[in-house]
Amino acid sequence: MTVPTLRSAGGTALLATFDSLADVVAFRAGLARDAPAGLTEVVSGARTLLLRFDPATTDAARLRTRLADVVPVAGSDHRSGDDPLVIPVTYDGEDLDTVCGLTGMTRDDLVAWHTGQLWTSAFCGFAPGFSYLTGTERPLDLPRRATARTAVPSGAVALAGEFSAVYPRTSPGGWQLVGRTDVPMWSLERTPPALAPAGTLVRFVEVGAA
């Protein structure tokens, strides 16, 4: 990957800009393994990382120097010790047949593709607890639905573009629905409330239909 461009973001943060989302995810994973002293928060975007630091421990110049030593970790390089969040899925989504038609896959092929790879929460957005997940296998680059639904149910497992996601609450949405899960992705009773904040590793596991 290329070295990120670093810019000051106020007096206690740096904004790192990358060429691709894969670079963002890999660099964040590297930070998780070897965090610089004084780094207090990392906020992911599609092409950026906002890096907040404690000025009592470090400063922008020292943090810039330390960031140059970070070794990015690609998705395929995660070790078995990195325990993923397991999400059980019933694959009976309303758009499952449509996705199979768009990709030329059988239903079993699609489920094997979705469950047979390690996903990473690249960043969160759209709604509280909505994690944009990128996988280690070739993405399907699926189009969104031509007409968005006015109400996608909570727990719907969906695909769009290079991403997979689980809708954390009932909301409008235009992603392709392939399954459902009972796992709550957002709860104010947890800390943090999001079950899969940026950097979380995720595996989907098929369960039988009710």
PDB file of C-alpha atoms in Angstrom, residues 69-157:
ATOM      1  CA  ASP A  69       6.536   2.333  11.309  1.00  0.00           C
ATOM      2  CA  VAL A  70       3.015   0.839  11.256  1.00  0.00           C
ATOM      3  CA  VAL A  71       2.842  -2.431   9.305  1.00  0.00           C
ATOM      4  CA  PRO A  72      -0.546  -2.781   7.551  1.00  0.00           C
ATOM      5  CA  VAL A  73      -2.419  -6.069   7.995  1.00  0.00           C
ATOM      6  CA  ALA A  74      -4.403  -7.268   4.981  1.00  0.00           C
ATOM      7  CA  GLY A  75      -7.569  -9.291   5.563  1.00  0.00           C
ATOM      8  CA  SER A  76      -5.927 -12.505   4.395  1.00  0.00           C
ATOM      9  CA  ASP A  77      -3.128 -11.999   6.940  1.00  0.00           C
ATOM     10  CA  HIS A  78      -5.308 -12.099  10.053  1.00  0.00           C
ATOM     11  CA  ARG A  79      -4.191 -14.845  12.400  1.00  0.00           C
ATOM     12  CA  SER A  80      -6.391 -17.412  14.080  1.00  0.00           C
ATOM     13  CA  GLY A  81      -5.951 -15.575  17.359  1.00  0.00           C
ATOM     14  CA  ASP A  82      -8.072 -12.740  16.004  1.00  0.00           C
ATOM     15  CA  ASP A  83     -11.436 -14.174  17.086  1.00  0.00           C
ATOM     16  CA  PRO A  84     -14.203 -12.952  14.769  1.00  0.00           C
ATOM     17  CA  LEU A  85     -17.732 -12.022  15.727  1.00  0.00           C
ATOM     18  CA  VAL A  86     -19.964 -14.903  14.550  1.00  0.00           C
ATOM     19  CA  ILE A  87     -23.349 -13.939  13.071  1.00  0.00           C
ATOM     20  CA  PRO A  88     -25.812 -16.788  12.388  1.00  0.00           C
ATOM     21  CA  VAL A  89     -27.892 -16.185   9.263  1.00  0.00           C
ATOM     22  CA  THR A  90     -30.987 -17.765   7.766  1.00  0.00           C
ATOM     23  CA  TYR A  91     -30.544 -17.340   4.007  1.00  0.00           C
ATOM     24  CA  ASP A  92     -34.086 -16.700   2.823  1.00  0.00           C
ATOM     25  CA  GLY A  93     -33.923 -13.016   1.840  1.00  0.00           C
ATOM     26  CA  GLU A  94     -36.398 -11.510  -0.592  1.00  0.00           C
ATOM     27  CA  ASP A  95     -33.647 -10.706  -3.095  1.00  0.00           C
ATOM     28  CA  LEU A  96     -31.785 -14.023  -2.874  1.00  0.00           C
ATOM     29  CA  ASP A  97     -33.044 -15.251  -6.255  1.00  0.00           C
ATOM     30  CA  THR A  98     -32.296 -11.870  -7.831  1.00  0.00           C
ATOM     31  CA  VAL A  99     -28.718 -11.925  -6.539  1.00  0.00           C
ATOM     32  CA  CYS A 100     -28.250 -15.466  -7.852  1.00  0.00           C
ATOM     33  CA  GLY A 101     -29.495 -14.328 -11.239  1.00  0.00           C
ATOM     34  CA  LEU A 102     -27.175 -11.308 -11.298  1.00  0.00           C
ATOM     35  CA  THR A 103     -24.107 -13.329 -10.327  1.00  0.00           C
ATOM     36  CA  GLY A 104     -24.822 -16.651 -12.066  1.00  0.00           C
ATOM     37  CA  MET A 105     -24.451 -18.404  -8.721  1.00  0.00           C
ATOM     38  CA  THR A 106     -26.681 -21.078  -7.282  1.00  0.00           C
ATOM     39  CA  ARG A 107     -28.199 -20.478  -3.875  1.00  0.00           C
ATOM     40  CA  ASP A 108     -25.645 -22.851  -2.313  1.00  0.00           C
ATOM     41  CA  ASP A 109     -22.792 -21.137  -4.140  1.00  0.00           C
ATOM     42  CA  LEU A 110     -23.858 -17.739  -2.823  1.00  0.00           C
ATOM     43  CA  VAL A 111     -24.206 -18.963   0.750  1.00  0.00           C
ATOM     44  CA  ALA A 112     -20.796 -20.654   0.537  1.00  0.00           C
ATOM     45  CA  TRP A 113     -19.264 -17.408  -0.763  1.00  0.00           C
ATOM     46  CA  HIS A 114     -20.856 -15.342   2.004  1.00  0.00           C
ATOM     47  CA  THR A 115     -19.995 -17.737   4.847  1.00  0.00           C
ATOM     48  CA  GLY A 116     -16.623 -18.880   3.519  1.00  0.00           C
ATOM     49  CA  GLN A 117     -14.701 -15.663   4.021  1.00  0.00           C
ATOM     50  CA  LEU A 118     -13.583 -13.336   6.788  1.00  0.00           C
ATOM     51  CA  TRP A 119     -15.311  -9.958   6.811  1.00  0.00           C
ATOM     52  CA  THR A 120     -14.034  -6.751   8.380  1.00  0.00           C
ATOM     53  CA  SER A 121     -16.066  -3.767   9.512  1.00  0.00           C
ATOM     54  CA  ALA A 122     -14.440  -1.071   7.375  1.00  0.00           C
ATOM     55  CA  PHE A 123     -16.454   1.846   8.749  1.00  0.00           C
ATOM     56  CA  CYS A 124     -19.890   2.660  10.154  1.00  0.00           C
ATOM     57  CA  GLY A 125     -22.494   4.999   8.732  1.00  0.00           C
ATOM     58  CA  PHE A 126     -26.029   5.452   7.364  1.00  0.00           C
ATOM     59  CA  ALA A 127     -27.601   4.467  10.708  1.00  0.00           C
ATOM     60  CA  PRO A 128     -26.310   3.762  14.227  1.00  0.00           C
ATOM     61  CA  GLY A 129     -24.749   0.308  14.220  1.00  0.00           C
ATOM     62  CA  PHE A 130     -24.737  -0.060  10.424  1.00  0.00           C
ATOM     63  CA  SER A 131     -21.310  -1.554   9.652  1.00  0.00           C
ATOM     64  CA  TYR A 132     -19.963  -1.635   6.099  1.00  0.00           C
ATOM     65  CA  LEU A 133     -18.278  -5.041   5.880  1.00  0.00           C
ATOM     66  CA  THR A 134     -15.597  -5.912   3.333  1.00  0.00           C
ATOM     67  CA  GLY A 135     -14.568  -9.505   2.666  1.00  0.00           C
ATOM     68  CA  THR A 136     -11.432 -11.431   1.794  1.00  0.00           C
ATOM     69  CA  GLU A 137     -12.944 -13.012  -1.341  1.00  0.00           C
ATOM     70  CA  ARG A 138     -13.633 -11.408  -4.712  1.00  0.00           C
ATOM     71  CA  PRO A 139     -16.475  -8.886  -4.238  1.00  0.00           C
ATOM     72  CA  LEU A 140     -19.650  -9.313  -6.261  1.00  0.00           C
ATOM     73  CA  ASP A 141     -20.079  -5.547  -6.867  1.00  0.00           C
ATOM     74  CA  LEU A 142     -23.850  -5.907  -6.809  1.00  0.00           C
ATOM     75  CA  PRO A 143     -26.047  -2.974  -7.803  1.00  0.00           C
ATOM     76  CA  ARG A 144     -28.531  -1.576  -5.352  1.00  0.00           C
ATOM     77  CA  ARG A 145     -32.190  -2.232  -6.037  1.00  0.00           C
ATOM     78  CA  ALA A 146     -33.741   0.002  -8.679  1.00  0.00           C
ATOM     79  CA  THR A 147     -36.363   1.011  -6.096  1.00  0.00           C
ATOM     80  CA  ALA A 148     -35.466   1.234  -2.431  1.00  0.00           C
ATOM     81  CA  ARG A 149     -37.743  -0.333   0.143  1.00  0.00           C
ATOM     82  CA  THR A 150     -39.438   2.033   2.566  1.00  0.00           C
ATOM     83  CA  ALA A 151     -38.914  -0.397   5.453  1.00  0.00           C
ATOM     84  CA  VAL A 152     -36.126  -3.000   5.615  1.00  0.00           C
ATOM     85  CA  PRO A 153     -36.591  -5.091   8.772  1.00  0.00           C
ATOM     86  CA  SER A 154     -34.089  -5.075  11.599  1.00  0.00           C
ATOM     87  CA  GLY A 155     -31.638  -7.947  11.230  1.00  0.00           C
ATOM     88  CA  ALA A 156     -31.832  -8.126   7.433  1.00  0.00           C
ATOM     89  CA  VAL A 157     -28.525  -9.323   5.955  1.00  0.00           C
TER      90      VAL A 157
END
